[in-house]
Coordinates of C-alpha atoms and ligand atoms in Angstrom, one line a residue:
Chain J
M6 CA -0.1 0.1 -0.1
Q7 CA 1.4 3.4 -1.0
F8 CA 0.5 6.3 1.4
L9 CA 0.6 9.8 0.1
F10 CA 1.6 12.5 2.6
K11 CA 0.2 15.6 1.2
T12 CA 1.8 18.8 2.3
A13 CA 0.2 21.5 0.2
Y14 CA -2.9 22.2 -1.7
N15 CA -0.8 22.0 -4.7
D16 CA -0.3 18.3 -4.2
D17 CA -4.1 17.9 -5.3
I18 CA -3.7 20.2 -8.2
R19 CA -0.5 18.7 -9.6
F20 CA -0.7 15.9 -12.2
L21 CA 0.7 12.6 -11.5
A22 CA 1.3 12.8 -7.7
K23 CA 2.7 9.3 -7.2
T24 CA 5.9 8.2 -8.3
G25 CA 4.5 5.0 -9.9
E26 CA 2.2 7.2 -12.2
K27 CA 5.1 9.5 -12.9
V28 CA 7.3 6.4 -13.9
R29 CA 4.5 4.9 -15.9
V30 CA 3.6 8.1 -17.9
S31 CA 7.3 8.8 -18.5
I32 CA 7.8 5.5 -20.1
V33 CA 5.0 5.8 -22.3
V34 CA 5.8 9.2 -23.4
I35 CA 9.4 8.1 -24.3
F36 CA 8.3 5.0 -26.0
L37 CA 5.9 7.4 -28.1
L38 CA 8.7 10.0 -28.8
A39 CA 11.2 7.2 -29.6
A40 CA 8.8 5.0 -31.7
P41 CA 10.1 6.3 -35.2
L42 CA 13.7 5.0 -34.2
F43 CA 12.6 1.3 -34.0
L44 CA 9.0 1.0 -35.7
Q45 CA 8.7 0.2 -39.3
D46 CA 6.5 2.7 -41.5
Y47 CA 3.6 0.5 -41.4
Y48 CA 3.5 0.0 -37.8
L49 CA 4.3 3.8 -37.1
A50 CA 1.4 4.9 -39.3
E51 CA -0.9 2.6 -37.4
L52 CA 0.5 4.1 -34.3
G53 CA -0.2 7.6 -35.5
L54 CA -3.7 6.5 -36.7
L55 CA -4.0 5.2 -32.9
L56 CA -3.2 8.7 -31.6
V57 CA -5.8 10.5 -33.6
Y58 CA -8.4 8.1 -32.5
A59 CA -7.3 8.5 -29.0
I60 CA -7.9 12.5 -29.7
A61 CA -11.4 11.8 -30.9
G62 CA -12.0 9.4 -28.2
I63 CA -11.2 12.0 -25.6
G64 CA -13.4 14.5 -27.3
L65 CA -16.5 12.1 -26.9
M66 CA -15.2 11.1 -23.4
L67 CA -15.5 14.6 -22.1
L68 CA -19.1 14.8 -23.4
T69 CA -20.5 11.2 -22.7
G70 CA -18.1 10.1 -20.0
H71 CA -17.7 13.2 -18.2
T72 CA -21.0 15.2 -18.8
G73 CA -23.1 12.2 -19.2
Q74 CA -24.6 13.2 -22.5
V75 CA -24.4 10.4 -25.0
S76 CA -23.7 11.1 -28.6
F77 CA -24.4 8.6 -31.4
G78 CA -23.4 11.2 -34.0
H79 CA -19.8 12.2 -33.1
A80 CA -18.4 11.0 -36.3
G81 CA -20.3 13.9 -37.9
F82 CA -17.8 16.1 -35.9
L83 CA -14.9 13.8 -37.2
G84 CA -16.2 14.4 -40.9
I85 CA -16.7 18.2 -40.2
G86 CA -13.1 18.4 -39.1
A87 CA -11.9 16.6 -42.0
Y88 CA -13.6 18.1 -44.7
A89 CA -13.3 21.7 -43.6
H90 CA -9.6 21.2 -43.1
S91 CA -9.2 19.5 -46.6
V92 CA -11.2 22.1 -48.2
L93 CA -9.5 25.0 -46.4
L94 CA -6.0 23.6 -47.4
T95 CA -7.2 23.2 -51.1
V96 CA -8.3 26.9 -50.8
G97 CA -4.9 27.7 -49.9
F98 CA -5.0 28.2 -46.0
P99 CA -1.8 27.4 -44.2
F100 CA -1.8 24.2 -42.2
L101 CA -2.1 25.6 -38.6
L102 CA -4.7 28.3 -39.6
S103 CA -6.6 25.7 -41.3
I104 CA -6.8 23.3 -38.4
L105 CA -7.4 25.8 -36.2
T106 CA -10.4 27.1 -38.2
S107 CA -11.8 23.6 -38.9
T108 CA -11.4 22.8 -35.0
A109 CA -13.4 25.9 -34.5
I110 CA -16.1 25.1 -37.1
A111 CA -16.6 21.6 -35.5
G112 CA -16.8 23.4 -32.1
L113 CA -19.6 26.0 -33.2
V114 CA -21.8 23.1 -34.9
G115 CA -21.2 21.3 -31.6
M116 CA -22.4 24.1 -29.5
A117 CA -25.4 24.3 -32.0
L118 CA -26.4 20.8 -31.5
G119 CA -25.7 21.3 -27.8
R120 CA -28.2 24.1 -27.6
S121 CA -30.9 22.0 -29.1
A122 CA -30.0 18.9 -27.1
S123 CA -29.6 20.7 -23.7
K124 CA -33.0 20.0 -22.7
M125 CA -33.0 16.3 -23.8
H126 CA -32.4 13.3 -21.8
G127 CA -31.6 9.6 -22.5
F128 CA -33.4 8.1 -25.5
Y129 CA -34.5 11.6 -27.0
L130 CA -30.9 12.6 -26.8
A131 CA -29.5 9.3 -28.4
I132 CA -32.0 10.0 -31.4
A133 CA -31.3 13.6 -31.9
T134 CA -27.5 13.1 -32.0
L135 CA -28.1 10.0 -34.4
A136 CA -30.3 12.0 -36.7
F137 CA -27.5 14.8 -36.6
G138 CA -24.8 12.1 -37.5
I139 CA -27.2 11.0 -40.5
L140 CA -27.9 14.6 -41.5
I141 CA -24.0 15.4 -41.5
E142 CA -23.2 12.3 -43.4
T143 CA -25.9 13.2 -46.2
L144 CA -24.8 16.7 -46.1
F145 CA -21.2 15.5 -47.2
G146 CA -22.8 13.4 -50.0
E147 CA -25.1 16.1 -51.4
W148 CA -23.0 19.1 -51.3
S149 CA -20.8 17.9 -53.9
S150 CA -19.8 21.6 -55.2
V151 CA -17.7 21.7 -52.1
T152 CA -17.2 18.0 -50.7
G153 CA -17.0 16.4 -53.8
G154 CA -20.0 14.2 -52.9
H155 CA -19.9 10.5 -53.5
M156 CA -16.9 11.1 -55.8
G157 CA -14.8 11.7 -52.7
Y158 CA -12.4 14.5 -52.0
A159 CA -8.5 14.4 -52.2
V160 CA -6.8 15.5 -49.2
P161 CA -3.8 18.0 -50.0
A162 CA -0.6 16.8 -48.6
L163 CA 0.6 17.6 -45.2
Q164 CA 2.7 20.5 -45.1
V165 CA 3.5 22.9 -42.2
F166 CA 5.1 26.2 -42.6
G167 CA 5.8 25.6 -46.3
V168 CA 7.6 22.2 -45.4
P169 CA 6.4 19.1 -46.9
L170 CA 6.0 16.5 -44.3
T171 CA 5.4 13.6 -46.5
E172 CA 7.4 11.0 -44.7
V173 CA 5.6 8.7 -42.2
W174 CA 7.8 9.8 -39.2
Q175 CA 7.1 13.5 -39.8
Q176 CA 3.2 13.0 -40.0
Y177 CA 3.6 10.9 -36.8
Y178 CA 5.3 13.5 -34.8
V179 CA 2.4 16.1 -35.9
D180 CA 0.0 13.5 -34.5
L181 CA 1.8 13.1 -31.3
L182 CA 2.3 16.7 -30.9
F183 CA -1.5 17.5 -31.3
A184 CA -2.5 14.2 -29.0
L185 CA -0.1 15.4 -26.1
F186 CA -1.8 18.8 -26.5
V187 CA -5.2 17.3 -26.2
V188 CA -4.6 15.0 -23.3
V189 CA -2.8 17.7 -21.3
G190 CA -5.8 20.1 -21.9
A191 CA -8.6 17.8 -21.0
A192 CA -6.4 16.7 -17.7
N193 CA -6.2 20.5 -17.1
L194 CA -10.1 21.0 -17.7
F195 CA -10.6 18.4 -14.7
R196 CA -8.5 20.3 -12.3
S197 CA -10.3 23.3 -12.8
P198 CA -14.2 24.7 -12.6
T199 CA -15.1 23.7 -16.1
G200 CA -14.5 20.0 -15.9
R201 CA -16.1 20.0 -12.3
S202 CA -19.2 21.5 -13.7
F203 CA -19.3 18.7 -16.3
V204 CA -19.2 16.1 -13.7
A205 CA -21.8 17.8 -11.6
V206 CA -24.0 18.1 -14.4
R207 CA -23.6 14.2 -15.0
D208 CA -24.0 13.3 -11.6
S209 CA -26.9 15.5 -10.6
E210 CA -28.3 18.3 -12.6
L211 CA -30.6 19.2 -9.7
S212 CA -28.1 20.1 -7.2
A213 CA -25.7 21.5 -9.9
R214 CA -28.4 23.8 -10.6
C215 CA -29.0 24.8 -7.0
L216 CA -25.2 25.3 -6.7
G217 CA -25.1 28.0 -9.4
V218 CA -24.1 25.9 -12.3
N219 CA -26.1 26.9 -15.6
V220 CA -26.8 23.3 -16.7
E221 CA -28.0 24.2 -20.1
W222 CA -25.0 26.4 -20.7
V223 CA -22.7 23.7 -19.3
K224 CA -24.0 21.1 -21.8
I225 CA -23.6 23.6 -24.6
Q226 CA -19.8 24.1 -23.6
S227 CA -19.2 20.5 -23.4
F228 CA -20.8 19.7 -26.7
G229 CA -18.8 22.5 -28.2
I230 CA -15.4 21.5 -26.7
S231 CA -16.2 17.8 -27.3
A232 CA -17.0 18.6 -30.8
A233 CA -14.0 20.9 -31.4
I234 CA -11.5 18.1 -30.2
T235 CA -13.1 15.4 -32.3
G236 CA -12.9 17.8 -35.2
L237 CA -9.4 18.3 -34.5
A238 CA -9.2 14.5 -34.7
G239 CA -10.9 14.5 -38.0
A240 CA -8.5 17.1 -39.7
L241 CA -5.7 15.1 -38.6
L242 CA -7.5 11.7 -39.7
A243 CA -7.8 13.3 -43.1
H244 CA -3.9 13.3 -43.7
H245 CA -4.2 9.4 -43.0
L246 CA -7.1 8.9 -45.2
T247 CA -5.9 11.0 -48.0
Y248 CA -9.0 10.6 -49.8
L249 CA -12.4 11.5 -48.0
A250 CA -15.7 9.7 -48.7
P251 CA -19.1 10.6 -46.9
D252 CA -19.7 7.1 -45.5
V253 CA -16.4 6.9 -43.7
F254 CA -18.1 9.4 -41.3
G255 CA -21.2 7.4 -41.0
V256 CA -23.2 5.8 -38.1
L257 CA -20.9 2.9 -37.9
E258 CA -17.9 5.1 -37.1
S259 CA -19.9 7.0 -34.6
L260 CA -20.6 3.5 -33.0
K261 CA -16.9 2.7 -33.2
L262 CA -16.1 6.0 -31.3
L263 CA -18.8 5.1 -28.6
L264 CA -17.4 1.6 -28.4
M265 CA -13.9 2.9 -27.9
I266 CA -15.0 4.9 -24.8
V267 CA -17.1 2.3 -23.2
V268 CA -14.6 -0.5 -23.6
G269 CA -11.7 1.9 -22.2
G270 CA -13.8 2.9 -19.1
L271 CA -16.3 5.8 -19.1
G272 CA -15.2 8.9 -17.2
T273 CA -11.6 8.8 -17.6
I274 CA -9.2 10.1 -20.1
L275 CA -6.9 7.0 -19.9
G276 CA -10.1 5.2 -20.6
A277 CA -10.3 6.8 -24.0
I278 CA -6.5 6.0 -24.8
L279 CA -7.0 2.4 -23.8
G280 CA -10.1 2.3 -26.0
A281 CA -8.3 3.7 -28.9
I282 CA -5.6 0.8 -28.5
V283 CA -8.3 -1.7 -28.4
I284 CA -10.0 -0.4 -31.6
S285 CA -6.8 -0.3 -33.5
L286 CA -5.8 -3.8 -32.5
L287 CA -9.1 -5.0 -33.3
P288 CA -8.7 -5.2 -37.2
V289 CA -5.3 -7.1 -36.6
G290 CA -7.1 -9.6 -34.4
L291 CA -9.8 -9.7 -36.9
S292 CA -7.6 -10.6 -39.8
F293 CA -6.3 -13.5 -37.6
L294 CA -9.6 -14.6 -36.6
K295 CA -10.7 -14.5 -40.5
G296 CA -7.9 -16.8 -41.3
A297 CA -8.5 -19.1 -38.4
L298 CA -12.4 -19.5 -39.1
P299 CA -13.9 -21.6 -41.9
P300 CA -14.2 -19.3 -45.2
A301 CA -18.0 -19.5 -44.9
I302 CA -18.1 -17.6 -41.7
G303 CA -14.4 -15.6 -42.1
Q304 CA -15.5 -14.1 -45.4
T305 CA -19.1 -13.0 -44.3
A306 CA -19.6 -9.3 -44.7
G307 CA -20.5 -7.5 -41.5
L308 CA -18.4 -9.6 -39.1
E309 CA -16.8 -6.2 -37.8
P310 CA -19.9 -4.4 -36.7
L311 CA -21.0 -7.8 -35.2
L312 CA -18.1 -7.8 -33.3
F313 CA -18.3 -4.3 -32.2
G314 CA -21.8 -4.8 -30.9
M315 CA -20.7 -8.2 -29.1
I316 CA -17.8 -6.3 -27.4
I317 CA -19.9 -3.5 -26.2
V318 CA -22.6 -5.9 -24.8
L319 CA -19.7 -8.0 -23.1
V320 CA -18.1 -5.2 -21.5
I321 CA -21.2 -3.5 -20.3
V322 CA -22.4 -6.8 -18.6
F323 CA -19.2 -8.0 -17.4
E324 CA -17.0 -4.9 -16.5
P325 CA -18.9 -1.8 -16.6
A326 CA -16.1 0.2 -15.5
G327 CA -14.1 -0.8 -18.8
L328 CA -10.4 -1.6 -19.0
Y329 CA -9.8 1.3 -17.0
G330 CA -11.8 -0.3 -14.1
R331 CA -10.1 -3.6 -14.6
W332 CA -6.7 -2.0 -14.4
M333 CA -7.5 0.0 -11.2
K334 CA -8.5 -3.6 -9.7
I335 CA -5.2 -5.4 -10.9
R336 CA -3.1 -2.6 -9.5
F337 CA -5.1 -2.6 -6.3
F338 CA -4.4 -6.2 -6.1
F339 CA -0.5 -5.9 -6.3
E340 CA -0.5 -2.7 -4.2
T341 CA -2.4 -4.6 -1.4
F342 CA -0.8 -7.9 -2.0
P343 CA -1.8 -10.4 -0.1
Y344 CA -4.8 -8.4 1.5
Y345 CA -6.6 -8.0 -1.5
R346 CA -10.4 -8.8 -1.2
K347 CA -12.8 -8.8 -4.0
S348 CA -15.4 -7.0 -1.6
S349 CA -13.2 -3.8 -1.9
F350 CA -14.7 -3.1 -5.2
V351 CA -18.3 -4.2 -4.4
R352 CA -20.2 -0.7 -4.4
Q353 CA -22.2 0.5 -1.7
K354 CA -25.6 -0.1 -2.0
S355 CA -26.9 3.1 -3.6
Y356 CA -29.8 5.1 -1.9
L357 CA -33.1 5.6 -3.6
K358 CA -33.2 8.2 -6.3
T359 CA -36.6 7.6 -7.4
E360 CA -38.3 10.4 -5.7
R361 CA -35.8 12.9 -6.8
M362 CA -37.5 16.1 -6.1
R363 CA -39.5 15.2 -3.0
Chain X
M14 CA -21.3 37.9 7.9
S15 CA -25.0 37.7 7.2
S16 CA -26.4 41.0 6.1
A17 CA -29.9 41.6 7.6
R18 CA -32.1 39.8 5.0
T19 CA -35.4 38.7 5.4
L20 CA -37.1 35.8 3.4
S21 CA -40.6 36.9 2.7
V22 CA -43.0 34.5 1.0
K23 CA -46.4 35.7 0.2
N24 CA -49.6 33.8 -0.8
L25 CA -47.5 31.1 -2.4
S26 CA -49.4 28.4 -4.5
I27 CA -48.8 25.8 -6.9
E28 CA -50.7 23.0 -8.4
F29 CA -49.8 19.9 -10.0
G30 CA -52.6 18.8 -12.2
G31 CA -55.4 20.0 -9.8
V32 CA -53.4 19.0 -6.7
H33 CA -52.8 22.1 -4.6
A34 CA -49.3 21.0 -3.3
V35 CA -48.9 24.6 -1.8
D36 CA -51.8 26.6 -1.2
D37 CA -51.9 30.2 -0.4
V38 CA -49.0 29.9 2.2
S39 CA -47.0 33.1 3.7
F40 CA -44.5 33.4 6.1
D41 CA -41.5 35.5 6.9
V42 CA -38.1 34.2 8.1
E43 CA -36.0 36.9 10.1
P44 CA -32.1 37.0 9.7
G45 CA -30.4 34.8 12.1
E46 CA -33.3 32.9 13.0
T47 CA -34.0 29.2 12.7
F48 CA -37.2 28.3 11.2
A49 CA -38.8 24.8 10.9
I50 CA -41.5 23.5 8.6
I51 CA -43.4 20.7 9.8
G52 CA -46.3 18.5 8.5
P53 CA -47.3 14.8 7.6
N54 CA -46.0 13.3 4.4
G55 CA -47.1 14.8 1.2
A56 CA -48.2 18.1 3.0
G57 CA -46.1 20.3 0.7
K58 CA -42.8 20.9 2.7
S59 CA -40.2 20.0 0.0
T60 CA -42.4 21.6 -2.6
I61 CA -41.9 25.1 -0.6
F62 CA -38.3 24.6 -0.9
N63 CA -38.4 23.7 -4.6
L64 CA -40.2 26.9 -5.3
I65 CA -37.9 29.0 -3.4
S66 CA -34.9 27.4 -5.1
R67 CA -37.0 28.2 -8.5
L68 CA -37.0 24.8 -9.5
Y69 CA -40.9 24.9 -9.7
E70 CA -42.7 28.0 -11.1
P71 CA -45.4 29.0 -8.6
T72 CA -49.0 29.4 -10.0
N73 CA -49.4 32.4 -7.6
G74 CA -47.7 34.6 -5.1
T75 CA -44.2 36.1 -4.5
I76 CA -40.9 35.3 -2.7
H77 CA -38.5 37.9 -1.8
Y78 CA -35.3 37.5 0.1
G79 CA -33.6 40.8 1.2
G80 CA -35.7 42.9 -1.1
Q81 CA -34.8 40.9 -4.2
N82 CA -37.6 39.2 -6.2
L83 CA -36.5 35.7 -6.4
L84 CA -39.1 35.1 -9.3
D85 CA -36.9 37.3 -11.3
L86 CA -34.1 34.8 -11.1
P87 CA -33.4 31.3 -12.7
A88 CA -32.7 28.5 -10.4
H89 CA -29.0 28.8 -10.9
R90 CA -29.0 32.3 -9.7
V91 CA -30.7 32.0 -6.4
V92 CA -27.4 30.6 -4.8
S93 CA -26.1 33.9 -5.6
A94 CA -28.8 35.8 -3.8
G95 CA -27.4 33.9 -0.8
I96 CA -29.7 31.1 -0.7
G97 CA -28.2 27.4 -0.5
R98 CA -29.9 24.1 0.0
T99 CA -29.9 20.4 0.7
F100 CA -31.9 17.7 -0.5
Q101 CA -34.2 15.0 1.2
N102 CA -32.8 12.2 -0.9
I103 CA -29.1 13.6 -0.9
E104 CA -28.3 14.9 -4.5
L105 CA -24.5 14.5 -4.2
F106 CA -22.1 14.0 -7.1
E107 CA -21.8 10.2 -6.6
H108 CA -18.8 9.6 -8.7
A109 CA -16.7 12.6 -7.6
T110 CA -14.6 12.8 -4.6
V111 CA -15.7 14.7 -1.4
L112 CA -13.2 17.4 -2.2
Q113 CA -14.5 17.7 -5.8
N114 CA -18.0 18.1 -4.6
L115 CA -17.1 20.6 -2.0
L116 CA -15.4 22.6 -4.8
V117 CA -18.5 22.4 -7.1
G118 CA -20.1 24.2 -4.1
R119 CA -17.9 27.2 -4.6
H120 CA -19.2 27.3 -8.2
A121 CA -21.1 30.5 -7.9
H122 CA -18.0 32.3 -6.6
M123 CA -15.6 30.8 -9.5
H124 CA -14.5 32.5 -12.2
R125 CA -14.5 30.1 -15.0
N126 CA -13.5 30.2 -18.8
P127 CA -13.0 26.9 -20.6
F128 CA -10.1 28.2 -22.6
S129 CA -7.9 29.2 -19.7
N130 CA -9.0 26.2 -17.8
F131 CA -7.9 24.1 -20.9
L132 CA -4.5 25.8 -21.1
F133 CA -4.5 25.9 -17.1
W134 CA -3.2 29.5 -17.1
P135 CA -1.4 30.7 -13.9
G136 CA -4.4 32.6 -12.6
V137 CA -6.4 29.3 -12.7
R138 CA -4.0 27.7 -10.1
K139 CA -4.0 30.7 -8.1
R140 CA -7.8 31.1 -7.6
E141 CA -8.0 27.0 -7.2
I142 CA -5.9 27.4 -4.1
E143 CA -7.9 30.3 -2.8
H144 CA -11.1 28.5 -3.2
R145 CA -9.4 25.3 -1.5
E146 CA -8.7 27.2 1.4
K147 CA -12.4 28.2 1.9
V148 CA -13.4 24.4 1.4
E149 CA -10.8 23.6 3.9
D150 CA -12.3 25.8 6.5
I151 CA -15.7 24.1 6.0
I152 CA -14.2 20.6 6.3
D153 CA -12.8 21.6 9.7
L154 CA -16.1 22.9 10.7
L155 CA -17.8 19.8 10.0
E156 CA -15.1 17.3 11.0
I157 CA -15.1 15.5 7.6
T158 CA -11.3 15.5 7.1
Q159 CA -11.0 11.8 6.9
Y160 CA -13.6 11.6 4.0
R161 CA -11.7 14.3 2.1
D162 CA -10.4 12.0 -1.0
E163 CA -13.3 9.4 -0.8
R164 CA -15.7 8.9 -3.5
I165 CA -19.2 9.6 -2.5
A166 CA -20.3 6.2 -3.7
D167 CA -17.9 4.9 -0.9
L168 CA -19.2 6.7 1.9
P169 CA -21.9 5.8 4.6
Y170 CA -25.2 7.4 4.5
G171 CA -24.5 9.6 7.7
A172 CA -21.3 10.9 6.0
R173 CA -23.1 11.9 2.8
K174 CA -25.6 13.9 5.0
N175 CA -22.7 15.6 6.3
V176 CA -20.9 16.1 2.9
E177 CA -24.1 17.7 1.5
L178 CA -24.5 20.1 4.3
A179 CA -20.8 20.9 3.8
R180 CA -21.3 21.6 0.1
A181 CA -24.2 23.9 0.5
L182 CA -22.0 25.9 3.2
C183 CA -19.1 26.0 0.5
A184 CA -21.3 28.5 -1.3
E185 CA -21.2 30.8 1.5
P186 CA -24.9 31.1 1.7
T187 CA -26.9 33.8 4.2
L188 CA -29.7 31.5 4.4
L189 CA -29.9 27.6 4.1
L190 CA -32.7 25.2 3.3
L191 CA -32.4 21.9 4.8
D192 CA -34.7 19.5 3.7
E193 CA -34.9 16.7 6.6
P194 CA -31.3 16.8 7.7
A195 CA -31.9 14.2 10.3
S196 CA -34.0 11.7 8.1
G197 CA -32.4 8.2 8.2
L198 CA -29.8 9.1 10.9
N199 CA -29.5 7.2 14.2
N200 CA -29.8 9.2 17.6
E201 CA -25.9 9.8 17.8
E202 CA -25.6 11.0 14.3
T203 CA -28.8 13.3 14.9
D204 CA -27.1 14.8 17.9
D205 CA -23.8 15.3 15.8
I206 CA -26.1 17.2 13.3
S207 CA -27.7 19.5 15.9
F208 CA -24.4 20.2 17.1
Y209 CA -23.1 21.4 13.7
L210 CA -26.2 23.2 12.8
D211 CA -25.5 25.4 15.9
D212 CA -22.1 26.0 14.6
V213 CA -23.4 26.9 11.4
K214 CA -25.8 29.3 12.9
H215 CA -23.5 31.0 15.3
D216 CA -20.0 30.8 13.7
L217 CA -21.3 31.5 10.2
G218 CA -24.4 33.5 11.0
V219 CA -26.3 31.4 8.7
T220 CA -30.2 31.6 9.0
L221 CA -31.7 28.4 8.9
V222 CA -35.1 27.0 7.3
M223 CA -35.4 23.3 7.9
V224 CA -38.0 20.7 7.1
E225 CA -37.8 18.1 10.0
H226 CA -39.9 15.2 11.3
D227 CA -37.8 14.6 14.5
M228 CA -39.8 16.9 16.8
N229 CA -36.7 16.7 19.4
L230 CA -34.5 18.0 17.0
V231 CA -37.0 20.8 15.9
G232 CA -37.5 21.7 19.6
Q233 CA -33.7 21.9 20.1
V234 CA -32.7 24.1 17.2
A235 CA -35.9 26.0 16.0
D236 CA -36.8 29.5 17.1
R237 CA -40.1 29.1 15.3
V238 CA -42.1 26.3 13.7
M239 CA -44.5 26.5 10.8
A240 CA -47.1 23.4 10.4
I241 CA -48.6 22.8 7.2
N242 CA -51.0 20.1 5.8
H243 CA -52.5 19.5 2.4
G244 CA -50.5 22.7 1.2
K245 CA -52.3 24.9 3.7
L246 CA -50.8 26.8 6.3
L247 CA -52.0 25.3 9.9
A248 CA -50.1 27.4 12.6
I249 CA -46.9 29.5 13.0
G250 CA -45.3 30.0 16.3
S251 CA -42.9 28.9 18.9
P252 CA -42.2 25.0 19.0
D253 CA -44.6 24.3 21.9
E254 CA -47.4 26.6 20.8
V255 CA -47.4 24.7 17.4
R256 CA -47.1 21.4 19.1
E257 CA -50.1 22.2 21.3
N258 CA -52.2 23.5 18.5
P259 CA -55.2 21.5 17.9
D260 CA -55.3 21.8 14.1
V261 CA -51.9 20.3 14.0
Q262 CA -52.4 17.5 16.5
S263 CA -55.4 16.3 14.5
A264 CA -53.6 16.7 11.2
Y265 CA -50.7 14.3 12.5
L266 CA -53.4 12.0 14.1
G267 CA -55.5 12.1 10.8
V268 CA -52.6 10.5 8.7
T269 CA -51.1 8.3 11.2
E270 CA -54.3 6.0 10.9
Ligands
ATP419 N1 -43.0 17.4 -9.5 C1 -44.3 16.8 -8.9 N2 -45.4 16.7 -9.8 C2 -46.5 16.2 -9.2 N3 -46.8 16.3 -8.2 C3 -45.8 16.8 -7.2 C4 -44.4 17.1 -7.6 N4 -43.9 17.4 -6.5 C5 -44.6 17.3 -5.2 N5 -46.0 17.0 -5.9 C6 -47.0 16.5 -5.2 O1 -47.2 17.6 -4.2 C7 -47.4 17.0 -2.9 C8 -46.5 17.6 -2.0 O2 -45.4 16.9 -2.0 P1 -44.0 17.4 -1.1 O3 -42.9 16.6 -1.8 O4 -43.8 18.6 -1.0 O5 -44.3 16.7 0.3 P2 -43.6 16.9 1.7 O6 -44.2 17.5 2.6 O7 -42.2 17.2 1.2 O8 -43.7 15.3 2.1 P3 -42.4 14.2 2.8 O9 -42.7 14.4 4.1 O10 -42.9 12.8 2.2 O11 -41.3 14.6 2.2 C9 -47.5 15.7 -3.0 O12 -48.8 15.5 -3.1 C10 -46.7 15.3 -4.1 O13 -47.3 14.2 -4.9
MG420 MG1 -40.4 16.1 1.7

């Protein structure tokens, strides 16, 4: 067991207070920084893609995991970021300005969606966001004068300050830079009033309101920030795809994002990252599986969505806290060995919430 | 710290689909006093609190606090007018720690800007520490130090009641609405609560309005009591006067069956 003696309020504000955490995070960051030295291009590109999905996952996590607002249409924001960025680059915007503008556009659309969604709950919210996702996908298809419609849209090559970054490792570092920025920023949110107001709205709108939280405005903010971050991921994703098509940003992609954060563990930034890892490894595992299965099953179309759905269900049934929750248990096991008891993680019975207002 | 403010409720009424949950109720709460609202189940006590908190829109009547018309305010501004509250069925942020809950309690006093928060500009840290100091004062006052870093979901019921009171106090209210602060507590915990409420009243100078069934507690802490039934006012006066009032007695006997 590790005891933490706190001597200043700053200890609670500082990131990574425990030595173990510091070491683990440093190892991961060093690995990521050094990856181009030992990874082949193929794997490096996959790693870059993983980082992009981690960014998108963090975006959705802020909204669904932290503010408690589900979104079945987040691929729409991924698409808005991707298309806006590509179009702006084509028009001649420099890279940084273009990525900033497309992030802002996605954020504004997110705020608009948040405004209409701020009074909805549960099922209605799910349907509204799903409809939004479908609407955006349709828009990409129909607005062909700008998006190229179903013919697709060629993404201009990556070029920063006039320097072409066409090598895989160069693009990888661009992804890494943005990923680190977003991870630190999201963590910052949760050690400051904005992030706390998100969590407050998730856990009890009623008392949040009575403590001075403008619940509708917080939801609009959360939608906005979430959409902006997901839009940023979309802009980076565009460079990986090199060719945009509307159906890339459809309902299945939205489900994939949702799967990521559910598998990783709702409500933590680390959960979003773990989820991104699973999603990135899934196709690899799937191709193994396809080889191993008899062709009649292995070659069936729709195996992937089926697997997605199955994983979501299994996670929700067996480990609602996701991979992050599992990790906490494993760590707790080693820290308290040999005193681990399963009951440490059995939640207390929660008190009745049915008569909320009375 | 409490500026002299009176809570003044006049002819307050609300209907839910024909049910007069609160029916033409008027009362004043003077600064510094402890005012208790009693009545049988379903009498409309919590509804009065929800009306003052602006969670419900009254069908008739006015609510003023310190000369300010509360009906002009949306629910999330009521706390800035100086009115805090707790809930009958504990409304804490379950998956956050006690400390985080209390910091949300300071929300009304917080300067918040998502951009500066995302980048964690130096001013953000400074203000966090200032708010933290206020929160620590309340933690000391209610003696919940040992729970500071616990998640609410891991706390026993009695501790949750204390934390909810603490969270309401973090907003530095001048008037506190307490909806059954002792419900579900054992005798010892009830004594603790009455002790803490005394501190809140005398050290912080907060005016208290409480809904409570425990007549012992009411007798101990309340200066005046209001009894209601079926949304209607039955009696207002000292605890003994109200206890002896025949209407009040029959109201309680009537529903005890
Ligand atoms: N949101 C609502 N919608 C419909 N009816 C309501 C609502 N809130 C309260 N009521 C009704 O108003 C009446 C008063 O309820 P209230 O919760 O104020 O009672 P109470 O005095 O707090 O009772 P208890 O001691 O059980 O807490 C009840 O008949 C209740 O059903
Ligand atoms: Mg009640």
